[in-house]
Amino acid sequence: MHLLSITDIDVPTALALAAKAKAKPQQFSHSLNGKTLAAIFEKPSTRTKLSFQVAITQLGGHFAEITGAHLLNGHEDAHDTANTIGQYADFLLARVHSHGQLEELAAHSPIPVINGLSDAEHPCQALADLLTIGELKGKKGVKVAFVGDCNNVCNSLLLGCALTGIDISVASPQGFGPKGEIIAKAAAYAKDSGSIIDYTCSPELAVKDADAVYTDVWVSMGEEQKAEEKASAFAGFQITQELMALAKPDAIFMHCLPAQKGKEVAKEVIEGPQSAIFQQAANRLHVQKAVLLMLANHKAEVNA
């Protein structure tokens, strides 16, 4: 079992386990004694790297970052890299430019591969987001508004909401909305969960009566050459206090970080009383524990 997409894991079980690990961390302190999490990062990382490093350590295991991996500079293919790492480690965390590269690693890996971010999805972030929403807003009758670029974070959040029965409204400029494959998957899951999903080019419509307002950077890592084009396209999509006022009075503001204050979000919003960004960040730790425990248990069951 690998975690490449949020749909690869039982989301309610993962959230329940994360909540338990958060409430009673000592109960799991020796659960992964002697286990090693290897990590490859093609892109910079703060929260993903540190939360996984602390998570595996608090569970009794070890973190081993592979810097300058041959896979990254083209000197070794995914088959050899994945199988070699599998001789030393019990999990492989990979943050990559291309989701296809992640899929190739998983296809050859004898150990679970975890998506630490790809161009398609960021499942661990979305799990932390869902945990945060559940803690602050509950699980019934909740509406999330995502305003901005439909990137990897949006994709995973959209699928996660559809899986768990949370309503979500996505607002993006024309041409920057979710891709057809994600829309089709989300619609199928929403049919089963009862989630209401809609897409619009109007931030005001999306945010109206929302319990949580979410945004992300307009220019993702690796897209720096599109900065000028996106700045123009996303004019009017900044989360301001005026836009937040259209949501419910007790709505929370969410952002996966890092943020470009003054671009996708006004400084007074992200640093204001409605901001839940640090609770999101804190919940990365508990979600990563749940992910590692579930993957370890699945592997043990398969090998039993």
PDB file of C-alpha atoms in Angstrom:
ATOM      1  CA  MET A   1       0.000   0.000   0.000  1.00  0.00           C
ATOM      2  CA  HIS A   2       1.289   3.425  -0.995  1.00  0.00           C
ATOM      3  CA  LEU A   3      -0.067   6.898  -0.248  1.00  0.00           C
ATOM      4  CA  LEU A   4       0.174   8.763  -3.539  1.00  0.00           C
ATOM      5  CA  SER A   5      -3.359  10.194  -3.473  1.00  0.00           C
ATOM      6  CA  ILE A   6      -5.636  10.948  -0.547  1.00  0.00           C
ATOM      7  CA  THR A   7      -7.961   8.354  -2.080  1.00  0.00           C
ATOM      8  CA  ASP A   8      -5.376   5.647  -1.321  1.00  0.00           C
ATOM      9  CA  ILE A   9      -6.098   5.766   2.410  1.00  0.00           C
ATOM     10  CA  ASP A  10      -9.214   5.275   4.531  1.00  0.00           C
ATOM     11  CA  VAL A  11      -9.647   8.942   5.415  1.00  0.00           C
ATOM     12  CA  PRO A  12     -12.052   8.597   8.395  1.00  0.00           C
ATOM     13  CA  THR A  13      -9.796   5.954   9.947  1.00  0.00           C
ATOM     14  CA  ALA A  14      -6.713   8.122   9.386  1.00  0.00           C
ATOM     15  CA  LEU A  15      -8.391  11.142  10.979  1.00  0.00           C
ATOM     16  CA  ALA A  16      -9.591   9.139  13.973  1.00  0.00           C
ATOM     17  CA  LEU A  17      -6.120   7.685  14.495  1.00  0.00           C
ATOM     18  CA  ALA A  18      -4.514  11.126  14.158  1.00  0.00           C
ATOM     19  CA  ALA A  19      -6.897  12.518  16.783  1.00  0.00           C
ATOM     20  CA  LYS A  20      -6.014   9.641  19.103  1.00  0.00           C
ATOM     21  CA  ALA A  21      -2.277  10.141  18.543  1.00  0.00           C
ATOM     22  CA  LYS A  22      -2.734  13.829  19.321  1.00  0.00           C
ATOM     23  CA  ALA A  23      -4.679  13.185  22.515  1.00  0.00           C
ATOM     24  CA  LYS A  24      -2.536  10.310  23.817  1.00  0.00           C
ATOM     25  CA  PRO A  25       0.928  10.542  22.203  1.00  0.00           C
ATOM     26  CA  GLN A  26       2.576   8.302  24.795  1.00  0.00           C
ATOM     27  CA  GLN A  27       0.317   5.440  23.784  1.00  0.00           C
ATOM     28  CA  PHE A  28       2.152   5.238  20.452  1.00  0.00           C
ATOM     29  CA  SER A  29       5.673   6.165  21.552  1.00  0.00           C
ATOM     30  CA  HIS A  30       7.182   2.743  20.788  1.00  0.00           C
ATOM     31  CA  SER A  31       4.889   1.689  17.936  1.00  0.00           C
ATOM     32  CA  LEU A  32       7.559   1.924  15.224  1.00  0.00           C
ATOM     33  CA  ASN A  33      10.676   1.042  17.209  1.00  0.00           C
ATOM     34  CA  GLY A  34      13.576   0.356  14.864  1.00  0.00           C
ATOM     35  CA  LYS A  35      11.721   1.498  11.736  1.00  0.00           C
ATOM     36  CA  THR A  36      13.346   3.926   9.301  1.00  0.00           C
ATOM     37  CA  LEU A  37      11.699   6.553   7.133  1.00  0.00           C
ATOM     38  CA  ALA A  38      13.870   7.465   4.148  1.00  0.00           C
ATOM     39  CA  ALA A  39      13.140  10.788   2.456  1.00  0.00           C
ATOM     40  CA  ILE A  40      13.917  12.340  -0.930  1.00  0.00           C
ATOM     41  CA  PHE A  41      13.137  16.027  -1.544  1.00  0.00           C
ATOM     42  CA  GLU A  42      13.340  17.529  -5.025  1.00  0.00           C
ATOM     43  CA  LYS A  43      11.656  20.686  -3.704  1.00  0.00           C
ATOM     44  CA  PRO A  44      12.170  22.699  -0.504  1.00  0.00           C
ATOM     45  CA  SER A  45      10.170  21.622   2.529  1.00  0.00           C
ATOM     46  CA  THR A  46       9.572  22.948   6.035  1.00  0.00           C
ATOM     47  CA  ARG A  47       6.373  21.453   7.462  1.00  0.00           C
ATOM     48  CA  THR A  48       6.389  18.137   5.568  1.00  0.00           C
ATOM     49  CA  LYS A  49      10.019  17.348   6.345  1.00  0.00           C
ATOM     50  CA  LEU A  50       9.972  18.394   9.992  1.00  0.00           C
ATOM     51  CA  SER A  51       6.581  16.884  10.820  1.00  0.00           C
ATOM     52  CA  PHE A  52       7.554  13.515   9.364  1.00  0.00           C
ATOM     53  CA  GLN A  53      10.954  13.629  11.051  1.00  0.00           C
ATOM     54  CA  VAL A  54       9.392  14.365  14.437  1.00  0.00           C
ATOM     55  CA  ALA A  55       6.568  11.867  13.839  1.00  0.00           C
ATOM     56  CA  ILE A  56       8.808   8.875  13.092  1.00  0.00           C
ATOM     57  CA  THR A  57      11.122   9.841  15.978  1.00  0.00           C
ATOM     58  CA  GLN A  58       8.269  10.113  18.490  1.00  0.00           C
ATOM     59  CA  LEU A  59       7.001   6.722  17.311  1.00  0.00           C
ATOM     60  CA  GLY A  60      10.403   5.189  18.087  1.00  0.00           C
ATOM     61  CA  GLY A  61      11.870   5.158  14.580  1.00  0.00           C
ATOM     62  CA  HIS A  62      14.507   7.017  12.577  1.00  0.00           C
ATOM     63  CA  PHE A  63      14.522   9.597   9.774  1.00  0.00           C
ATOM     64  CA  ALA A  64      17.095   9.386   6.983  1.00  0.00           C
ATOM     65  CA  GLU A  65      17.114  12.116   4.335  1.00  0.00           C
ATOM     66  CA  ILE A  66      18.862  11.128   1.122  1.00  0.00           C
ATOM     67  CA  THR A  67      20.529  14.282  -0.158  1.00  0.00           C
ATOM     68  CA  GLY A  68      21.915  14.282  -3.679  1.00  0.00           C
ATOM     69  CA  ALA A  69      20.073  11.053  -4.531  1.00  0.00           C
ATOM     70  CA  HIS A  70      21.206   9.638  -7.867  1.00  0.00           C
ATOM     71  CA  LEU A  71      17.588   9.448  -8.947  1.00  0.00           C
ATOM     72  CA  LEU A  72      17.379  13.228  -8.794  1.00  0.00           C
ATOM     73  CA  ASN A  73      20.329  13.899 -11.077  1.00  0.00           C
ATOM     74  CA  GLY A  74      19.544  11.212 -13.635  1.00  0.00           C
ATOM     75  CA  HIS A  75      22.300   8.758 -12.737  1.00  0.00           C
ATOM     76  CA  GLU A  76      19.950   5.998 -11.534  1.00  0.00           C
ATOM     77  CA  ASP A  77      16.453   4.943 -12.571  1.00  0.00           C
ATOM     78  CA  ALA A  78      13.433   4.542 -10.312  1.00  0.00           C
ATOM     79  CA  HIS A  79      13.653   0.741 -10.386  1.00  0.00           C
ATOM     80  CA  ASP A  80      17.143   0.661  -8.882  1.00  0.00           C
ATOM     81  CA  THR A  81      16.585   3.577  -6.510  1.00  0.00           C
ATOM     82  CA  ALA A  82      13.344   2.196  -5.050  1.00  0.00           C
ATOM     83  CA  ASN A  83      14.632  -1.332  -4.636  1.00  0.00           C
ATOM     84  CA  THR A  84      17.888  -0.163  -3.066  1.00  0.00           C
ATOM     85  CA  ILE A  85      16.176   2.109  -0.554  1.00  0.00           C
ATOM     86  CA  GLY A  86      13.856  -0.780   0.273  1.00  0.00           C
ATOM     87  CA  GLN A  87      16.850  -2.759   1.546  1.00  0.00           C
ATOM     88  CA  TYR A  88      17.544  -0.193   4.255  1.00  0.00           C
ATOM     89  CA  ALA A  89      14.287   1.581   5.087  1.00  0.00           C
ATOM     90  CA  ASP A  90      10.678   0.736   5.941  1.00  0.00           C
ATOM     91  CA  PHE A  91       9.027   3.772   4.290  1.00  0.00           C
ATOM     92  CA  LEU A  92      10.000   6.162   1.500  1.00  0.00           C
ATOM     93  CA  LEU A  93       8.780   9.777   1.635  1.00  0.00           C
ATOM     94  CA  ALA A  94       9.239  11.605  -1.668  1.00  0.00           C
ATOM     95  CA  ARG A  95       8.593  15.223  -2.646  1.00  0.00           C
ATOM     96  CA  VAL A  96       8.880  15.379  -6.412  1.00  0.00           C
ATOM     97  CA  HIS A  97       8.187  17.641  -9.366  1.00  0.00           C
ATOM     98  CA  SER A  98       6.309  15.025 -11.376  1.00  0.00           C
ATOM     99  CA  HIS A  99       3.570  12.767 -10.020  1.00  0.00           C
ATOM    100  CA  GLY A 100       4.562  10.296 -12.718  1.00  0.00           C
ATOM    101  CA  GLN A 101       7.962   9.929 -11.091  1.00  0.00           C
ATOM    102  CA  LEU A 102       6.249   9.177  -7.790  1.00  0.00           C
ATOM    103  CA  GLU A 103       4.121   6.513  -9.473  1.00  0.00           C
ATOM    104  CA  GLU A 104       7.231   4.990 -11.017  1.00  0.00           C
ATOM    105  CA  LEU A 105       8.951   4.801  -7.629  1.00  0.00           C
ATOM    106  CA  ALA A 106       5.872   3.162  -6.124  1.00  0.00           C
ATOM    107  CA  ALA A 107       5.641   0.652  -8.958  1.00  0.00           C
ATOM    108  CA  HIS A 108       9.086  -0.709  -8.082  1.00  0.00           C
ATOM    109  CA  SER A 109       9.231  -0.093  -4.327  1.00  0.00           C
ATOM    110  CA  PRO A 110       9.084  -3.016  -1.883  1.00  0.00           C
ATOM    111  CA  ILE A 111       8.193  -0.514   0.890  1.00  0.00           C
ATOM    112  CA  PRO A 112       5.338   2.020   1.165  1.00  0.00           C
ATOM    113  CA  VAL A 113       5.903   5.251  -0.778  1.00  0.00           C
ATOM    114  CA  ILE A 114       4.397   8.428   0.660  1.00  0.00           C
ATOM    115  CA  ASN A 115       3.614  11.482  -1.444  1.00  0.00           C
ATOM    116  CA  GLY A 116       5.239  14.435   0.326  1.00  0.00           C
ATOM    117  CA  LEU A 117       3.937  16.675  -2.498  1.00  0.00           C
ATOM    118  CA  SER A 118       3.785  16.261  -6.245  1.00  0.00           C
ATOM    119  CA  ASP A 119       2.355  18.374  -9.037  1.00  0.00           C
ATOM    120  CA  ALA A 120      -0.899  16.403  -8.768  1.00  0.00           C
ATOM    121  CA  GLU A 121      -1.625  16.052  -5.044  1.00  0.00           C
ATOM    122  CA  HIS A 122      -0.562  16.836  -1.478  1.00  0.00           C
ATOM    123  CA  PRO A 123      -2.518  14.195   0.470  1.00  0.00           C
ATOM    124  CA  CYS A 124      -0.841  14.606   3.867  1.00  0.00           C
ATOM    125  CA  GLN A 125      -1.625  18.325   3.846  1.00  0.00           C
ATOM    126  CA  ALA A 126      -5.283  17.669   3.055  1.00  0.00           C
ATOM    127  CA  LEU A 127      -5.532  15.138   5.877  1.00  0.00           C
ATOM    128  CA  ALA A 128      -4.243  17.768   8.320  1.00  0.00           C
ATOM    129  CA  ASP A 129      -6.719  20.253   6.864  1.00  0.00           C
ATOM    130  CA  LEU A 130      -9.632  17.855   7.392  1.00  0.00           C
ATOM    131  CA  LEU A 131      -8.491  17.167  10.953  1.00  0.00           C
ATOM    132  CA  THR A 132      -8.381  20.923  11.629  1.00  0.00           C
ATOM    133  CA  ILE A 133     -11.800  21.515  10.094  1.00  0.00           C
ATOM    134  CA  GLY A 134     -13.254  18.701  12.193  1.00  0.00           C
ATOM    135  CA  GLU A 135     -11.750  20.112  15.381  1.00  0.00           C
ATOM    136  CA  LEU A 136     -12.931  23.674  14.789  1.00  0.00           C
ATOM    137  CA  LYS A 137     -16.126  23.234  12.778  1.00  0.00           C
ATOM    138  CA  GLY A 138     -17.323  19.679  13.350  1.00  0.00           C
ATOM    139  CA  LYS A 139     -18.179  17.116  10.699  1.00  0.00           C
ATOM    140  CA  LYS A 140     -21.800  17.839   9.825  1.00  0.00           C
ATOM    141  CA  GLY A 141     -23.119  20.596   7.583  1.00  0.00           C
ATOM    142  CA  VAL A 142     -19.706  22.142   6.997  1.00  0.00           C
ATOM    143  CA  LYS A 143     -18.867  24.226   3.931  1.00  0.00           C
ATOM    144  CA  VAL A 144     -15.317  24.940   2.775  1.00  0.00           C
ATOM    145  CA  ALA A 145     -14.499  27.596   0.186  1.00  0.00           C
ATOM    146  CA  PHE A 146     -11.239  27.241  -1.720  1.00  0.00           C
ATOM    147  CA  VAL A 147     -10.306  30.431  -3.554  1.00  0.00           C
ATOM    148  CA  GLY A 148      -7.321  30.481  -5.879  1.00  0.00           C
ATOM    149  CA  ASP A 149      -5.240  28.205  -8.046  1.00  0.00           C
ATOM    150  CA  CYS A 150      -6.487  24.618  -8.288  1.00  0.00           C
ATOM    151  CA  ASN A 151      -3.106  23.081  -7.573  1.00  0.00           C
ATOM    152  CA  ASN A 152      -2.022  19.928  -5.763  1.00  0.00           C
ATOM    153  CA  VAL A 153      -3.395  21.126  -2.407  1.00  0.00           C
ATOM    154  CA  CYS A 154      -6.771  21.999  -3.898  1.00  0.00           C
ATOM    155  CA  ASN A 155      -6.962  18.623  -5.649  1.00  0.00           C
ATOM    156  CA  SER A 156      -6.368  16.646  -2.456  1.00  0.00           C
ATOM    157  CA  LEU A 157      -8.677  18.880  -0.410  1.00  0.00           C
ATOM    158  CA  LEU A 158     -11.420  18.571  -3.019  1.00  0.00           C
ATOM    159  CA  LEU A 159     -11.176  14.779  -2.995  1.00  0.00           C
ATOM    160  CA  GLY A 160     -10.918  14.694   0.799  1.00  0.00           C
ATOM    161  CA  CYS A 161     -14.063  16.779   1.236  1.00  0.00           C
ATOM    162  CA  ALA A 162     -15.915  14.607  -1.271  1.00  0.00           C
ATOM    163  CA  LEU A 163     -14.862  11.485   0.630  1.00  0.00           C
ATOM    164  CA  THR A 164     -15.977  12.792   4.023  1.00  0.00           C
ATOM    165  CA  GLY A 165     -19.241  14.553   3.181  1.00  0.00           C
ATOM    166  CA  ILE A 166     -17.942  18.114   3.548  1.00  0.00           C
ATOM    167  CA  ASP A 167     -19.366  20.651   1.088  1.00  0.00           C
ATOM    168  CA  ILE A 168     -16.774  22.547  -0.920  1.00  0.00           C
ATOM    169  CA  SER A 169     -17.003  25.458  -3.331  1.00  0.00           C
ATOM    170  CA  VAL A 170     -13.967  26.159  -5.513  1.00  0.00           C
ATOM    171  CA  ALA A 171     -13.430  29.598  -7.064  1.00  0.00           C
ATOM    172  CA  SER A 172     -10.745  30.082  -9.708  1.00  0.00           C
ATOM    173  CA  PRO A 173     -10.233  32.286 -12.750  1.00  0.00           C
ATOM    174  CA  GLN A 174     -11.246  30.779 -16.066  1.00  0.00           C
ATOM    175  CA  GLY A 175      -8.637  28.200 -17.073  1.00  0.00           C
ATOM    176  CA  PHE A 176      -7.269  27.671 -13.562  1.00  0.00           C
ATOM    177  CA  GLY A 177      -9.986  25.409 -12.174  1.00  0.00           C
ATOM    178  CA  PRO A 178      -9.768  21.704 -11.338  1.00  0.00           C
ATOM    179  CA  LYS A 179      -8.902  19.276 -14.129  1.00  0.00           C
ATOM    180  CA  GLY A 180     -11.511  16.917 -15.542  1.00  0.00           C
ATOM    181  CA  GLU A 181     -10.081  13.799 -13.911  1.00  0.00           C
ATOM    182  CA  ILE A 182     -10.217  15.354 -10.433  1.00  0.00           C
ATOM    183  CA  ILE A 183     -13.744  16.674 -11.031  1.00  0.00           C
ATOM    184  CA  ALA A 184     -14.928  13.215 -12.110  1.00  0.00           C
ATOM    185  CA  LYS A 185     -13.351  11.496  -9.100  1.00  0.00           C
ATOM    186  CA  ALA A 186     -14.712  14.070  -6.667  1.00  0.00           C
ATOM    187  CA  ALA A 187     -18.209  13.797  -8.163  1.00  0.00           C
ATOM    188  CA  ALA A 188     -18.174  10.012  -7.751  1.00  0.00           C
ATOM    189  CA  TYR A 189     -17.132  10.207  -4.107  1.00  0.00           C
ATOM    190  CA  ALA A 190     -19.568  13.043  -3.393  1.00  0.00           C
ATOM    191  CA  LYS A 191     -22.439  10.946  -4.727  1.00  0.00           C
ATOM    192  CA  ASP A 192     -21.739   8.385  -2.005  1.00  0.00           C
ATOM    193  CA  SER A 193     -20.941  10.805   0.833  1.00  0.00           C
ATOM    194  CA  GLY A 194     -23.593  13.439   0.131  1.00  0.00           C
ATOM    195  CA  SER A 195     -21.010  16.202  -0.267  1.00  0.00           C
ATOM    196  CA  ILE A 196     -22.093  19.185  -2.358  1.00  0.00           C
ATOM    197  CA  ILE A 197     -19.390  20.398  -4.735  1.00  0.00           C
ATOM    198  CA  ASP A 198     -19.526  23.414  -6.982  1.00  0.00           C
ATOM    199  CA  TYR A 199     -17.135  25.417  -9.109  1.00  0.00           C
ATOM    200  CA  THR A 200     -17.290  29.112  -9.908  1.00  0.00           C
ATOM    201  CA  CYS A 201     -15.216  32.031 -11.155  1.00  0.00           C
ATOM    202  CA  SER A 202     -16.629  34.225  -8.384  1.00  0.00           C
ATOM    203  CA  PRO A 203     -14.782  34.318  -5.040  1.00  0.00           C
ATOM    204  CA  GLU A 204     -17.814  36.044  -3.510  1.00  0.00           C
ATOM    205  CA  LEU A 205     -20.162  33.201  -4.455  1.00  0.00           C
ATOM    206  CA  ALA A 206     -17.750  30.568  -3.192  1.00  0.00           C
ATOM    207  CA  VAL A 207     -17.134  32.254   0.158  1.00  0.00           C
ATOM    208  CA  LYS A 208     -20.787  33.072   0.914  1.00  0.00           C
ATOM    209  CA  ASP A 209     -21.799  31.339   4.168  1.00  0.00           C
ATOM    210  CA  ALA A 210     -18.610  29.262   4.298  1.00  0.00           C
ATOM    211  CA  ASP A 211     -17.347  27.803   7.573  1.00  0.00           C
ATOM    212  CA  ALA A 212     -13.746  27.767   6.337  1.00  0.00           C
ATOM    213  CA  VAL A 213     -12.053  29.885   3.673  1.00  0.00           C
ATOM    214  CA  TYR A 214      -8.902  28.363   2.186  1.00  0.00           C
ATOM    215  CA  THR A 215      -6.308  29.667  -0.225  1.00  0.00           C
ATOM    216  CA  ASP A 216      -2.799  28.819  -1.381  1.00  0.00           C
ATOM    217  CA  VAL A 217      -0.048  30.571  -3.285  1.00  0.00           C
ATOM    218  CA  TRP A 218      -0.912  31.479  -6.848  1.00  0.00           C
ATOM    219  CA  VAL A 219       2.515  30.423  -8.095  1.00  0.00           C
ATOM    220  CA  SER A 220       3.520  26.935  -6.972  1.00  0.00           C
ATOM    221  CA  MET A 221       7.116  25.773  -6.668  1.00  0.00           C
ATOM    222  CA  GLY A 222       8.524  25.261 -10.150  1.00  0.00           C
ATOM    223  CA  GLU A 223       6.081  27.717 -11.769  1.00  0.00           C
ATOM    224  CA  GLU A 224       8.081  30.884 -11.192  1.00  0.00           C
ATOM    225  CA  GLN A 225       8.063  31.654 -14.935  1.00  0.00           C
ATOM    226  CA  LYS A 226       4.248  32.011 -14.741  1.00  0.00           C
ATOM    227  CA  ALA A 227       4.302  34.604 -11.936  1.00  0.00           C
ATOM    228  CA  GLU A 228       3.366  37.601 -14.096  1.00  0.00           C
ATOM    229  CA  GLU A 229       0.617  35.734 -15.957  1.00  0.00           C
ATOM    230  CA  LYS A 230      -0.930  34.457 -12.750  1.00  0.00           C
ATOM    231  CA  ALA A 231      -0.752  37.791 -10.957  1.00  0.00           C
ATOM    232  CA  SER A 232      -2.887  39.231 -13.724  1.00  0.00           C
ATOM    233  CA  ALA A 233      -5.309  36.285 -13.874  1.00  0.00           C
ATOM    234  CA  PHE A 234      -5.846  36.189 -10.113  1.00  0.00           C
ATOM    235  CA  ALA A 235      -6.504  39.886  -9.586  1.00  0.00           C
ATOM    236  CA  GLY A 236      -9.602  40.050  -7.400  1.00  0.00           C
ATOM    237  CA  PHE A 237      -9.016  36.624  -5.846  1.00  0.00           C
ATOM    238  CA  GLN A 238      -7.120  37.818  -2.768  1.00  0.00           C
ATOM    239  CA  ILE A 239      -8.654  36.820   0.562  1.00  0.00           C
ATOM    240  CA  THR A 240      -9.350  40.171   2.188  1.00  0.00           C
ATOM    241  CA  GLN A 241     -11.281  41.100   5.305  1.00  0.00           C
ATOM    242  CA  GLU A 242     -14.118  42.205   3.015  1.00  0.00           C
ATOM    243  CA  LEU A 243     -14.235  38.782   1.361  1.00  0.00           C
ATOM    244  CA  MET A 244     -14.044  37.002   4.727  1.00  0.00           C
ATOM    245  CA  ALA A 245     -17.031  39.044   5.861  1.00  0.00           C
ATOM    246  CA  LEU A 246     -19.164  37.157   3.324  1.00  0.00           C
ATOM    247  CA  ALA A 247     -18.448  33.879   5.098  1.00  0.00           C
ATOM    248  CA  LYS A 248     -20.089  32.901   8.381  1.00  0.00           C
ATOM    249  CA  PRO A 249     -19.179  35.243  11.274  1.00  0.00           C
ATOM    250  CA  ASP A 250     -17.184  32.491  12.985  1.00  0.00           C
ATOM    251  CA  ALA A 251     -15.511  31.235   9.796  1.00  0.00           C
ATOM    252  CA  ILE A 252     -11.860  30.244   9.944  1.00  0.00           C
ATOM    253  CA  PHE A 253      -9.134  31.146   7.474  1.00  0.00           C
ATOM    254  CA  MET A 254      -6.840  28.356   6.250  1.00  0.00           C
ATOM    255  CA  HIS A 255      -3.583  28.259   4.301  1.00  0.00           C
ATOM    256  CA  CYS A 256      -1.123  25.381   3.907  1.00  0.00           C
ATOM    257  CA  LEU A 257       1.913  27.720   3.946  1.00  0.00           C
ATOM    258  CA  PRO A 258       4.267  29.132   2.866  1.00  0.00           C
ATOM    259  CA  ALA A 259       2.181  32.215   2.101  1.00  0.00           C
ATOM    260  CA  GLN A 260       2.747  35.295  -0.028  1.00  0.00           C
ATOM    261  CA  LYS A 261       1.161  37.910   2.223  1.00  0.00           C
ATOM    262  CA  GLY A 262      -0.342  40.747   0.235  1.00  0.00           C
ATOM    263  CA  LYS A 263      -0.901  38.513  -2.797  1.00  0.00           C
ATOM    264  CA  GLU A 264      -3.282  35.580  -2.293  1.00  0.00           C
ATOM    265  CA  VAL A 265      -4.163  36.776   1.225  1.00  0.00           C
ATOM    266  CA  ALA A 266      -4.105  40.084   3.076  1.00  0.00           C
ATOM    267  CA  LYS A 267      -1.704  40.246   6.014  1.00  0.00           C
ATOM    268  CA  GLU A 268      -4.468  41.227   8.430  1.00  0.00           C
ATOM    269  CA  VAL A 269      -6.431  38.073   7.526  1.00  0.00           C
ATOM    270  CA  ILE A 270      -3.668  35.489   7.761  1.00  0.00           C
ATOM    271  CA  GLU A 271      -2.357  37.057  10.986  1.00  0.00           C
ATOM    272  CA  GLY A 272      -5.829  37.841  12.314  1.00  0.00           C
ATOM    273  CA  PRO A 273      -8.073  36.120  14.880  1.00  0.00           C
ATOM    274  CA  GLN A 274      -9.851  33.936  12.315  1.00  0.00           C
ATOM    275  CA  SER A 275      -6.621  32.365  11.083  1.00  0.00           C
ATOM    276  CA  ALA A 276      -6.156  28.650  11.818  1.00  0.00           C
ATOM    277  CA  ILE A 277      -2.888  28.242   9.945  1.00  0.00           C
ATOM    278  CA  PHE A 278      -0.777  27.172  12.896  1.00  0.00           C
ATOM    279  CA  GLN A 279      -3.331  24.618  14.061  1.00  0.00           C
ATOM    280  CA  GLN A 280      -3.170  23.236  10.515  1.00  0.00           C
ATOM    281  CA  ALA A 281       0.605  23.125  10.718  1.00  0.00           C
ATOM    282  CA  ALA A 282       0.535  21.477  14.154  1.00  0.00           C
ATOM    283  CA  ASN A 283      -1.867  18.825  12.902  1.00  0.00           C
ATOM    284  CA  ARG A 284       0.619  17.764  10.243  1.00  0.00           C
ATOM    285  CA  LEU A 285       2.539  15.959  13.007  1.00  0.00           C
ATOM    286  CA  HIS A 286      -0.441  13.921  14.195  1.00  0.00           C
ATOM    287  CA  VAL A 287      -1.573  13.076  10.673  1.00  0.00           C
ATOM    288  CA  GLN A 288       1.914  11.913   9.699  1.00  0.00           C
ATOM    289  CA  LYS A 289       1.888   9.570  12.695  1.00  0.00           C
ATOM    290  CA  ALA A 290      -1.436   8.139  11.567  1.00  0.00           C
ATOM    291  CA  VAL A 291      -0.154   7.658   8.021  1.00  0.00           C
ATOM    292  CA  LEU A 292       2.992   5.844   9.172  1.00  0.00           C
ATOM    293  CA  LEU A 293       1.073   3.627  11.582  1.00  0.00           C
ATOM    294  CA  MET A 294      -1.533   2.676   8.988  1.00  0.00           C
ATOM    295  CA  LEU A 295       1.055   1.908   6.318  1.00  0.00           C
ATOM    296  CA  ALA A 296       3.099  -0.144   8.775  1.00  0.00           C
ATOM    297  CA  ASN A 297       0.046  -2.108   9.873  1.00  0.00           C
ATOM    298  CA  HIS A 298      -0.998  -2.771   6.285  1.00  0.00           C
ATOM    299  CA  LYS A 299       2.470  -4.030   5.394  1.00  0.00           C
ATOM    300  CA  ALA A 300       2.473  -6.293   8.471  1.00  0.00           C
ATOM    301  CA  GLU A 301      -0.903  -7.731   7.491  1.00  0.00           C
ATOM    302  CA  VAL A 302       0.260  -8.408   3.934  1.00  0.00           C
ATOM    303  CA  ASN A 303       3.426 -10.123   5.154  1.00  0.00           C
ATOM    304  CA  ALA A 304       1.654 -12.157   7.859  1.00  0.00           C
TER     305      ALA A 304
END
